[in-house]
Coordinates of C-alpha atoms and ligand atoms in Angstrom, one line a residue:
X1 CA -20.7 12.0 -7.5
X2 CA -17.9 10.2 -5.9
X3 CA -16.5 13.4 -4.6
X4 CA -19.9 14.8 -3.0
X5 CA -20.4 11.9 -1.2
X6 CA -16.4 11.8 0.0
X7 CA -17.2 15.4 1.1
X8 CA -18.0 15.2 4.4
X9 CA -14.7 13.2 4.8
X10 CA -12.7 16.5 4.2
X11 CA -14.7 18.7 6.3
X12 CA -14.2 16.5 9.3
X13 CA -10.5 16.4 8.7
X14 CA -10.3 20.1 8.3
X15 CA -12.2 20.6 11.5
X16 CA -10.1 18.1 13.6
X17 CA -7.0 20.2 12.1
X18 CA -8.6 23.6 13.5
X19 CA -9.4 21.9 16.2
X20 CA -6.0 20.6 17.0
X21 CA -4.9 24.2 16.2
X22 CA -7.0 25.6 18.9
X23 CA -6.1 23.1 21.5
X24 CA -2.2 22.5 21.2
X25 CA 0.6 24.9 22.0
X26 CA 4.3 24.9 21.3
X27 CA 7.4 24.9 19.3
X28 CA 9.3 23.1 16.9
X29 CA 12.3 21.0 19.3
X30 CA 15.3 22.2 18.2
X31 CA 16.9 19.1 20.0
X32 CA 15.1 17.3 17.3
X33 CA 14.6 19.5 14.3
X34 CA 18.4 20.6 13.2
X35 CA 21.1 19.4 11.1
X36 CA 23.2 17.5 12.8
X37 CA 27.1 18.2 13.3
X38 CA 28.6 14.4 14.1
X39 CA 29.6 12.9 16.6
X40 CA 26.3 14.3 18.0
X41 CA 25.6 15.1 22.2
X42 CA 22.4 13.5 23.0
X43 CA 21.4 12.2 26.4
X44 CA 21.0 8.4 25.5
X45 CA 17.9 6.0 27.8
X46 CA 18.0 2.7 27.8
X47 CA 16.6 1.4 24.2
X48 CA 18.4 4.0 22.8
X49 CA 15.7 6.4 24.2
X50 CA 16.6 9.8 22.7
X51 CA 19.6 8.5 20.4
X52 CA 19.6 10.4 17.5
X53 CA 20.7 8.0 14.3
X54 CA 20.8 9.7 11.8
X55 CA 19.5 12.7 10.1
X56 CA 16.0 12.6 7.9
X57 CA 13.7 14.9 5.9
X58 CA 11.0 12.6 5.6
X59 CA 8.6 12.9 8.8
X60 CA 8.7 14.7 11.9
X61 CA 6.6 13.6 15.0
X62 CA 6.5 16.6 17.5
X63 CA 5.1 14.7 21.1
X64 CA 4.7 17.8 22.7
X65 CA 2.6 19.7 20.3
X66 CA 1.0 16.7 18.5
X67 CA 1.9 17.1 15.2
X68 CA 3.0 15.1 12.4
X69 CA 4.7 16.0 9.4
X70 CA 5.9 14.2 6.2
X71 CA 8.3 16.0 4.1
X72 CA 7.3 19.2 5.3
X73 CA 3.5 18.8 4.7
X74 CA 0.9 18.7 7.8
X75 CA -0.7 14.9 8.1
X76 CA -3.8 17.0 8.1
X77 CA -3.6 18.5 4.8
X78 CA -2.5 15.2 3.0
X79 CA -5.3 13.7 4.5
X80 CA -7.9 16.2 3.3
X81 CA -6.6 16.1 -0.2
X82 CA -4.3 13.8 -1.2
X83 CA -4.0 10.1 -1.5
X84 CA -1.9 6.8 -0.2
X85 CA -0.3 6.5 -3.8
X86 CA 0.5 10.8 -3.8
X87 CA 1.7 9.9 -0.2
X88 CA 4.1 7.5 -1.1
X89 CA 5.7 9.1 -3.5
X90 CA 6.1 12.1 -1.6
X91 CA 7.7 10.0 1.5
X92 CA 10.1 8.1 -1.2
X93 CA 10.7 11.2 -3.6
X94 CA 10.7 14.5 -1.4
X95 CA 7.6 16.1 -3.4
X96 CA 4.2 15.2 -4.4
X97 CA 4.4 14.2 -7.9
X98 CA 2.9 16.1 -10.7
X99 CA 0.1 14.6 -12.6
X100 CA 2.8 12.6 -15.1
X101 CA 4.8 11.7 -12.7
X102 CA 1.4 10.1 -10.9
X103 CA 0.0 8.4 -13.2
X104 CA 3.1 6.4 -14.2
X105 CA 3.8 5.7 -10.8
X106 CA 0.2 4.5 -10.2
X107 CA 0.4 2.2 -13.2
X108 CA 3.8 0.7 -11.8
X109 CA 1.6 0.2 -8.4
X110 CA -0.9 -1.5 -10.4
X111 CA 1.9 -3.5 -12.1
X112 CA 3.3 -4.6 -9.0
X113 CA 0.0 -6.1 -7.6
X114 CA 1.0 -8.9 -9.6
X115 CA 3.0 -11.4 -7.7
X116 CA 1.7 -15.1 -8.6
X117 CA 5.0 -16.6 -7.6
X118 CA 4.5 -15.0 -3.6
X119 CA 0.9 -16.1 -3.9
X120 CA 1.6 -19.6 -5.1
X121 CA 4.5 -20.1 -2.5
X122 CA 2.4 -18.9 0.4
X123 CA -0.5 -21.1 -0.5
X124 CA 2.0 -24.5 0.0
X125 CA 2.5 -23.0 3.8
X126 CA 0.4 -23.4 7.0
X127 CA -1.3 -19.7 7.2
X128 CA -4.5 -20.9 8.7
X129 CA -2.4 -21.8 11.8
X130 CA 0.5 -19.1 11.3
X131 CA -0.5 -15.5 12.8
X132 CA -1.5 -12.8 10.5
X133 CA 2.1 -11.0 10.9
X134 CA 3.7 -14.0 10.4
X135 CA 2.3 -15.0 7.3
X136 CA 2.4 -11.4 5.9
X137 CA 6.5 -11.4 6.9
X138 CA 6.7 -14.8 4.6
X139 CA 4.9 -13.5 2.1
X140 CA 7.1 -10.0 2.2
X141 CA 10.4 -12.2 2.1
X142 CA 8.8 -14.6 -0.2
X143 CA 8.2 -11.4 -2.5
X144 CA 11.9 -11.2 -3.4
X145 CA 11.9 -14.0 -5.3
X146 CA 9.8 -12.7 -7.5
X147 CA 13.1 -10.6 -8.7
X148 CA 16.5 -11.6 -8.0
X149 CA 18.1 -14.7 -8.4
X150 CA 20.2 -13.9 -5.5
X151 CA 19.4 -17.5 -3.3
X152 CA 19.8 -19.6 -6.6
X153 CA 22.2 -22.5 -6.3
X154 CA 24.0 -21.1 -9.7
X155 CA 24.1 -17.4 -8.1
X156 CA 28.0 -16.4 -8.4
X157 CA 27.9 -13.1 -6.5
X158 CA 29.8 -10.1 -8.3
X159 CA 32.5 -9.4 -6.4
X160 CA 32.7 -5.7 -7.0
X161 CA 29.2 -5.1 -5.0
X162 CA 30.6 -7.1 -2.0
X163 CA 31.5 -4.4 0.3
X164 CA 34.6 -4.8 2.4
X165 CA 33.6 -2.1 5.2
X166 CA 31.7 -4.4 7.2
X167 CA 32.3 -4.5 11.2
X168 CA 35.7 -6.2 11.0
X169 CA 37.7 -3.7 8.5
X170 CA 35.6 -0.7 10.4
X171 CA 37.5 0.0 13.0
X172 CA 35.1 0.3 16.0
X173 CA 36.7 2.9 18.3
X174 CA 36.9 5.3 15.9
X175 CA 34.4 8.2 15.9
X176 CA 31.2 7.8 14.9
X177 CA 31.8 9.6 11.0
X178 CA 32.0 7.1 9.1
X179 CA 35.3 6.0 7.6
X180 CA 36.4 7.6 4.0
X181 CA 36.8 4.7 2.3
X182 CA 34.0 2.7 3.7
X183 CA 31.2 5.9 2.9
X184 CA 32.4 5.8 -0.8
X185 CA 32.2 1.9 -0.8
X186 CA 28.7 1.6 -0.3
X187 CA 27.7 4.2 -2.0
X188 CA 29.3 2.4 -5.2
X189 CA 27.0 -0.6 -4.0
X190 CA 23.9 1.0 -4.0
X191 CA 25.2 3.1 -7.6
X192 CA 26.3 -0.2 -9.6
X193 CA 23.6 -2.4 -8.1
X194 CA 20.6 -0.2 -9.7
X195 CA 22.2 0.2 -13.3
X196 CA 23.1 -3.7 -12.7
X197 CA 20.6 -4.3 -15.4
X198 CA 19.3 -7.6 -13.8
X199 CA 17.1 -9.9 -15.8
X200 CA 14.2 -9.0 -13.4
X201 CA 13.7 -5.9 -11.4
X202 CA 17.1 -4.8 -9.2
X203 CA 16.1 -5.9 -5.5
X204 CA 17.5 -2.6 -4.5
X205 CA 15.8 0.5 -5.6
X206 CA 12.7 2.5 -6.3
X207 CA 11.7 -0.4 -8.2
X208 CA 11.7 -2.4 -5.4
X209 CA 10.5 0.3 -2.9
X210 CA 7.1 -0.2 -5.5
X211 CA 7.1 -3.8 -5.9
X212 CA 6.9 -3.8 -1.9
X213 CA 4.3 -1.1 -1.3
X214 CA 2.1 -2.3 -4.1
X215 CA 2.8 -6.1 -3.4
X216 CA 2.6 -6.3 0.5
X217 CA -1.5 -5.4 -0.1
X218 CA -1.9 -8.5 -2.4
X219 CA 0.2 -10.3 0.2
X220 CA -2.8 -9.1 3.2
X221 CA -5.8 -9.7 0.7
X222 CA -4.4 -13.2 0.1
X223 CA -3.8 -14.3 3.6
X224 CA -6.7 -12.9 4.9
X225 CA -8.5 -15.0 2.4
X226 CA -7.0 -18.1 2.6
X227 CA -7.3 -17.4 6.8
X228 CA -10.9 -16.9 6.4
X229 CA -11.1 -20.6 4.3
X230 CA -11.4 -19.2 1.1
X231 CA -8.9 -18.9 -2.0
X232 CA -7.2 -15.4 -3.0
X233 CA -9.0 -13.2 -4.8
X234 CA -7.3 -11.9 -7.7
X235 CA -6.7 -7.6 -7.7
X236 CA -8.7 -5.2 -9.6
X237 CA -6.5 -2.6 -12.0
X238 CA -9.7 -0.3 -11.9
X239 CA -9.2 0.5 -8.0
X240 CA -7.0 2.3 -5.8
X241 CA -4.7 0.9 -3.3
X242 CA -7.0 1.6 -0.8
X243 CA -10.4 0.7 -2.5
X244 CA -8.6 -2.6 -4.0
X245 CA -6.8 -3.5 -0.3
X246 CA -10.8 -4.1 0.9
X247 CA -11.6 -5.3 -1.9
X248 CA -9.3 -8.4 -1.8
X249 CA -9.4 -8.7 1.8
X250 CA -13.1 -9.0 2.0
X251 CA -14.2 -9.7 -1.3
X252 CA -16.3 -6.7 -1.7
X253 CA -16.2 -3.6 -3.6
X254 CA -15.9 -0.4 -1.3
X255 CA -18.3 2.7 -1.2
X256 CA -17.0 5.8 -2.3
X257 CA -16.7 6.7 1.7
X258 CA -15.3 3.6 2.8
X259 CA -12.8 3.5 0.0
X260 CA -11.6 7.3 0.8
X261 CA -11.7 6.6 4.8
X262 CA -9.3 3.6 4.4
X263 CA -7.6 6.1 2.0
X264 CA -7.2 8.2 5.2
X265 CA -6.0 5.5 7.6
X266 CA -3.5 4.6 5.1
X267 CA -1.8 8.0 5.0
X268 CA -2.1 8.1 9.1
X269 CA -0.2 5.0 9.4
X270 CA 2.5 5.4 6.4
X271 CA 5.4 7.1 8.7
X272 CA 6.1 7.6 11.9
X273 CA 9.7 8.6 12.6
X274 CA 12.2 6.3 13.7
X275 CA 9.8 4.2 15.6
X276 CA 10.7 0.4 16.4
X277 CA 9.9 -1.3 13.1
X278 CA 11.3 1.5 11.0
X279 CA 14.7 1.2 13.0
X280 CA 14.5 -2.5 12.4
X281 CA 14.4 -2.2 8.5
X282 CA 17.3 0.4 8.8
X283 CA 19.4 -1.6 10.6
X284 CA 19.2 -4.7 8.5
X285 CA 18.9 -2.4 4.7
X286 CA 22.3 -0.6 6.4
X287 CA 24.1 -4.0 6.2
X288 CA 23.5 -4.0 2.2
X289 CA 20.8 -7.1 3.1
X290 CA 18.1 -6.4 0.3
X291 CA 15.7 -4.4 0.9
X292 CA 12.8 -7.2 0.9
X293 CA 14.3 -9.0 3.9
X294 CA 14.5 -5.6 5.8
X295 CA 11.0 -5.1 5.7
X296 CA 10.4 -8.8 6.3
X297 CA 12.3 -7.3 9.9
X298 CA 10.2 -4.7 10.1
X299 CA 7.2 -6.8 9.8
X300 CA 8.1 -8.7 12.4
X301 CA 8.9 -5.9 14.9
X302 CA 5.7 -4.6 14.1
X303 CA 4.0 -8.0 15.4
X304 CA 5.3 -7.3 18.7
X305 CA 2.2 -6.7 21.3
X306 CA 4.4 -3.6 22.7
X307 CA 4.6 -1.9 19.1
X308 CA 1.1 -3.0 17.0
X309 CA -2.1 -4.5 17.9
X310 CA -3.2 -2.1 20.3
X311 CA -6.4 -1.4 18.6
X312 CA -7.5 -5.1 18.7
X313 CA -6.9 -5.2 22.8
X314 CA -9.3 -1.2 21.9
X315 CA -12.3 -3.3 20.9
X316 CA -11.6 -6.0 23.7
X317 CA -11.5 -3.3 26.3
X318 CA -14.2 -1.8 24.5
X319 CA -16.4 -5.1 24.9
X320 CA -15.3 -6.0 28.3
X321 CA -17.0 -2.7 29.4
X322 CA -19.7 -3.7 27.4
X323 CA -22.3 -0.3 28.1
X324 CA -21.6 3.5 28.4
X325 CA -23.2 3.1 32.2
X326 CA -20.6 0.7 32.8
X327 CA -17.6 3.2 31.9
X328 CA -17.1 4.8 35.3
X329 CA -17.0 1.7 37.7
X330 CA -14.7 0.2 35.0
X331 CA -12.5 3.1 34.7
X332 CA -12.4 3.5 38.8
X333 CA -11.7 -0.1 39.0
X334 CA -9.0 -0.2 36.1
X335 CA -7.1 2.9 37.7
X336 CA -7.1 1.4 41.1
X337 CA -5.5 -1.8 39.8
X338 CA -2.9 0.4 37.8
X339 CA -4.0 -0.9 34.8
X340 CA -3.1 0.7 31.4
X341 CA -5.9 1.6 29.4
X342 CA -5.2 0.6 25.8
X343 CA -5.2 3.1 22.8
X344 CA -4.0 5.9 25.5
X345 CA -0.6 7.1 26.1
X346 CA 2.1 7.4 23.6
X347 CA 6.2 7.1 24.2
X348 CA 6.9 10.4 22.2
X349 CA 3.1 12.4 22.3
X350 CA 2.6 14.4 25.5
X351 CA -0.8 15.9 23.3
X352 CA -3.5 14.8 21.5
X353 CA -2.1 12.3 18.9
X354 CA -3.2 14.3 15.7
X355 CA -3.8 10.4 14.0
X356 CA -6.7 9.9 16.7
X357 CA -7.5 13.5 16.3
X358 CA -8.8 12.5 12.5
X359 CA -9.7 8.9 12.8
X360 CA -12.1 9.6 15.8
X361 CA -14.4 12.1 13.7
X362 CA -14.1 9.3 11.0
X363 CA -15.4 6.4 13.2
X364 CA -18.3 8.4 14.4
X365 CA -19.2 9.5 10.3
X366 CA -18.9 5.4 9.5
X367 CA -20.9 4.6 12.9
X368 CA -23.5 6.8 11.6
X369 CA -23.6 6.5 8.2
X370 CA -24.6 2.8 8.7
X371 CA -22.9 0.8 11.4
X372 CA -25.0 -1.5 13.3
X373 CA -25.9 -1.6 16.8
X374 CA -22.5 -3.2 18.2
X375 CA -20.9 -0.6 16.4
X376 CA -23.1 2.1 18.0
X377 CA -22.5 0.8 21.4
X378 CA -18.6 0.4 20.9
X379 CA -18.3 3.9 19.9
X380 CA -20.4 5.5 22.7
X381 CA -18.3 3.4 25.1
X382 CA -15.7 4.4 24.0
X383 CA -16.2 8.7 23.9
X384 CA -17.4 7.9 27.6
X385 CA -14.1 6.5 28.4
X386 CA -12.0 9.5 26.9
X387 CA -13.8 11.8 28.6
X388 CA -12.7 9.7 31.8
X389 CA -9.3 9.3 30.4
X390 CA -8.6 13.6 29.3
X391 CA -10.2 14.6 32.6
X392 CA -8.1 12.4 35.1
X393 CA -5.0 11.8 32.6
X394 CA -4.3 14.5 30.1
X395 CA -3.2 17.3 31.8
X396 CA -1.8 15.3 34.6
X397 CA 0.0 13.3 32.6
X398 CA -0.3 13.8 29.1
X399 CA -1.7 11.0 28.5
X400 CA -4.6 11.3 25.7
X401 CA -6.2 8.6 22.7
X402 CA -3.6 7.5 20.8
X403 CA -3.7 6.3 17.1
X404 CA -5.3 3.0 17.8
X405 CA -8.0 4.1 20.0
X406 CA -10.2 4.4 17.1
X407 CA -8.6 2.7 14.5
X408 CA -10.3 -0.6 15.7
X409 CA -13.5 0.8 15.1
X410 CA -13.0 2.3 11.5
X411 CA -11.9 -0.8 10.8
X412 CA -15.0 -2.9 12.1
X413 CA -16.7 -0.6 10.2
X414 CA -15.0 -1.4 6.6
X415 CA -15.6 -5.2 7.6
X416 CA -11.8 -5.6 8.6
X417 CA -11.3 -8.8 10.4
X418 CA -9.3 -7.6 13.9
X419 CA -6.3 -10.2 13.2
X420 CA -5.6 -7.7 10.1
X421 CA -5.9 -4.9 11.8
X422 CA -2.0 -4.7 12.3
X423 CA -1.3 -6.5 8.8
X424 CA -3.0 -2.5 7.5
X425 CA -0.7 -0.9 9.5
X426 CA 1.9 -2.7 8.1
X427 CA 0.7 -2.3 4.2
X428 CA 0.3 1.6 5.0
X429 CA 4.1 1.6 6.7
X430 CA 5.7 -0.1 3.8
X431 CA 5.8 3.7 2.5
X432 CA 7.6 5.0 5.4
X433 CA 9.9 2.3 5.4
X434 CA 11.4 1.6 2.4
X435 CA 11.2 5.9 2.1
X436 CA 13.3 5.8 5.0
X437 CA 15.7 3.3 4.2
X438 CA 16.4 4.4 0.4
X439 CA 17.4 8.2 2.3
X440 CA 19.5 6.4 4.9
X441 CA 21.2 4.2 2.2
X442 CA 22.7 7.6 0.1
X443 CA 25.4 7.9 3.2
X444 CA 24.6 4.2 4.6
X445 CA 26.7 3.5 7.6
X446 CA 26.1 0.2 9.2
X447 CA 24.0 0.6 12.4
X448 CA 26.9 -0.8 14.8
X449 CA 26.1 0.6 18.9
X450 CA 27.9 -0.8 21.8
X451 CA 26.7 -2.6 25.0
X452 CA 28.5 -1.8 27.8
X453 CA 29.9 -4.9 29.4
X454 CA 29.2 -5.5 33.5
X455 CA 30.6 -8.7 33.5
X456 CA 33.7 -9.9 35.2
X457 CA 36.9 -10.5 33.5
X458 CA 39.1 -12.6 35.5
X459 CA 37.2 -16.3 35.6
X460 CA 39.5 -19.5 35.4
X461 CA 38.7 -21.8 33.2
X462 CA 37.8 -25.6 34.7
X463 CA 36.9 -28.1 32.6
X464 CA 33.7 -29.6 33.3
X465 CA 33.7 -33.2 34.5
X466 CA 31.2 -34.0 31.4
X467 CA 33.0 -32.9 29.1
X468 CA 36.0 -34.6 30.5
X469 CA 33.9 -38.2 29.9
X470 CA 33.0 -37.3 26.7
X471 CA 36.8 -36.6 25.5
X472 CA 37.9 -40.3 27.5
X473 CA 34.7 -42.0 25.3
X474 CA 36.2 -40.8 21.9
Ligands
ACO501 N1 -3.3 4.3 30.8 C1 -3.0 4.8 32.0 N2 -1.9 5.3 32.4 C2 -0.9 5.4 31.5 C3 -1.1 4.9 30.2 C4 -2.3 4.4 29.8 N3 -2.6 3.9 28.6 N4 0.0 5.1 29.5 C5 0.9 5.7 30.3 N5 0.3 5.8 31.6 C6 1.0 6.4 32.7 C7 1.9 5.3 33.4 O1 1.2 4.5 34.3 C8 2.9 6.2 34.0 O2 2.4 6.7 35.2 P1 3.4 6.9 36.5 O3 4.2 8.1 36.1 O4 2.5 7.2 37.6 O5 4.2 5.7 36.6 C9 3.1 7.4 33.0 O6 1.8 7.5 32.4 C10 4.2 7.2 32.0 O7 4.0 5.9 31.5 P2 5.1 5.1 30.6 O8 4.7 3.7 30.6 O9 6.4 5.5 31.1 O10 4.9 5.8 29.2 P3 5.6 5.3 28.0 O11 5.8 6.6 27.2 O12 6.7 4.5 28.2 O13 4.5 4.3 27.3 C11 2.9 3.4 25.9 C12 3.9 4.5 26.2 C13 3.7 2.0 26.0 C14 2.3 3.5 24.6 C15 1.9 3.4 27.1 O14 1.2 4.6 27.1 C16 0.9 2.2 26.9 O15 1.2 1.1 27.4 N6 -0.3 2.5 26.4 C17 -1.4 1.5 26.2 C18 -1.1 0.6 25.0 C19 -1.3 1.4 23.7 O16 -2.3 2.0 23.5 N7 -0.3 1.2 22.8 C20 -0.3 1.8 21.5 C21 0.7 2.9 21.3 S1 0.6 3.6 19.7 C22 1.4 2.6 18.7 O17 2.3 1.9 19.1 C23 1.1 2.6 17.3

């Protein structure tokens, strides 16, 4: 029953993939899709637009052709027949697990849900003032608690896993390789650390990559509670991560459809290359920091208004327009004031972004399947505005919907609130991150890039008068 009436779903992901098929050209980039001999040419932007870090199997974002992989596998095939927990194995372990290696891994999920110490913590703190990201970074960094003793006051640090090839015994001018002796040190730290047999779980790990995934959901069910007024609602073993994520951020069970289309959004938003907030946990997992803060870091770059969030400024724009008559004078008006128009354009996708390319058909299948009037209006509004937006924009420019054009309105439509529209994005990317940081971490070398200095270097030194007064006082 459950699977006639989640149907539909995978028609309308198989015809956006056709579609996509029909509509974008091109190539695999070799300048991004080879092994890598190091030191590595690259032409280097500012940001480190273009740098490449490091080498990955785990997701490929082509911009020009608009397609995503992970491990190898289309986005549109896993989201027509798999699911977030296959998904997240297959980002941390290279191939979709069999149907032992699933079930064992969705009853450590299930396990994980489990974190009455975060919740208890998070309940003595301010969340109904704190932002959504905020609290969900706390609550992520609050997690780790839950298994290592590592801040204790009676916490004597074994010496053998403090690694001496940090910055000041690296030397920093020479090439970029990685020194002998410093590769085989942390590799012996991640090695000794995950048969350290702690009393809890190791914070390093695949234990701890499935504490985080599972956990960071009962993290966003409980602050979205307690931000709503009311007290956390406690998880339900009999559901999926996606059906159960609803489920304890708005207290109700999902339909079948609304279950499998947050199911969708999940696998959408699990990886996407070495983006901001993944580079962010990279950098701070490559210093041998555990791997809870790193994606405490992550969160936080994710809060950023230049990185997440665009889909809640989607529905503002959407409401500010306000009727499908309105859409031209708007767009006219927006375009003569150089405005950007959010849930368009994309730094690496010169294409359709194949994300949009999915979630679109699936706003319009929740619109119609029982969204009310607002939600009508919102979604009309906002096909009138792409077909602005392609016809002016997308050859011109490439600039086309990107994956939060219609995110904000799937959302809506499960009964999301917007301020955790991002805190999803952020339970979905947990996969991709910690995925991405337990690959870099087999040949971990400490993210370490220079700035080049532009400031002078002959200044004399002349004590300020101040300072002089303060030294005569003492
Ligand atoms: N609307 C109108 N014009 C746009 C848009 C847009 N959304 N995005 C880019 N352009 C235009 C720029 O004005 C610029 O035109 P110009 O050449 O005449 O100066 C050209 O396209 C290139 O723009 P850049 O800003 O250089 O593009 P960049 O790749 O740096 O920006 C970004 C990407 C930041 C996403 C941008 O497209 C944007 O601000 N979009 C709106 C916000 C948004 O939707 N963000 C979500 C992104 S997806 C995510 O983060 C999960």
């Amino acid at each position: 029953m459950k699977h006639v009436k989640t149907k539909k779903i995978t028609k309308l992901i198989v015809d956006a993939e056709k579609k996509a098929h029909k509509e974008t050209k091109g190539d695999i980039e070799p300048a991004f899709a080879a092994p890598v001999k190091w030191p590595v040419d690259c032409v280097v932007g500012p940001g480190l637009e273009g740098a490449i870090a490091c080498e990955s199997k785990i997701g490929y974002v082509n911009g020009s052709k608009g397609e995503l992989i992970y491990q190898g596998y289309n986005i549109f095939d896993l989201c027509a027949y798999s699911t977030f927990e296959e998904v997240s194995y297959l980002l941390l372990h290279g191939n979709l697990p069999t149907k032992p290696q699933l079930s064992s891994f969705n009853e450590k999920l299930i396990e994980y849900r489990n974190i009455p110490n975060t919740i208890g913590t998070l309940m003595g703190f301010p969340i109904r003032t704190m932002s959504a990201m905020a609290a969900l970074r706390a609550g992520t960094n609050f997690m780790r608690y839950e298994c290592t003793y590592a801040d204790s006051p009676d916490y004597i640090p074994d010496r053998s896993k403090i690694i001496s090839a940090d910055e000041d015994s690296i030397p920093m001018e020479t090439i970029p390789m990685g020194e002998e002796h410093a590769i085989y040190e942390f590799k012996k730290g991640v090695k000794e650390s995950k048969d350290a047999g702690l009393d809890l779980h190791p914070p390093e790990g695949y234990p701890a990559c499935y504490h985080l995934i599972s956990g960071v959901s009962s993290v966003a069910g409980a602050v979205a509670r307690i931000r709503q007024g009311f007290l956390p609602i406690a998880f339900d073993p009999e559901l999926s991560h996606a059906a159960n994520l609803i489920y304890m951020i708005t207290g109700k069970k999902p339909t079948p459809v609304e279950e499998r289309v947050m199911d969708v959004a999940l696998i959408l938003h699990a990886d996407h290359g070495m983006n901001a907030s993944t580079f962010a946990t990279m950098v701070v997992a490559s210093t041998l920091s555990d791997i809870y803060l790193a994606m405490g870091s992550g969160i936080a770059a994710l809060s950023g208004p230049l990185h997440g969030g665009a889909n809640e400024e989607v529905l503002k724009m959407l409401e500010e327009i306000g009727s499908v008559s309105n859409v031209a004078s708007w767009y006219k008006h927006a375009r003569a004031k150089k405005k950007k128009i959010m849930g368009f354009g994309h730094r690496v996708y010169r294409a359709y972004d194949p994300r949009a390319r999915v979630l679109g058909p699936l706003a319009e299948h929740l619109v119609n399947e029982g969204g009310d009037a607002q939600a009508k209006t919102m979604l009309s509004i906002a096909k009138a505005l792409e077909k602005e937006v392609i016809s002016t924009l997308g050859a011109k420019k490439g600039i086309f919907p990107n994956v939060d054009f219609y995110s904000g309105i799937v959302y809506s439509c499960l009964g999301i609130p917007p301020d955790f529209f991002t805190p999803i994005f952020a339970v979905s990317r947990a996969a991709g991150w910690t995925a991405r940081v337990m690959e870099y971490l087999k040949h971990n070398r400490i993210f370490r890039p220079r700035a080049m200095y532009v400031g002078s270097f002959d200044r004399k030194y002349k004590q300020s008068a101040g300072k002089d007064k303060k030294l005569k006082k003492k």
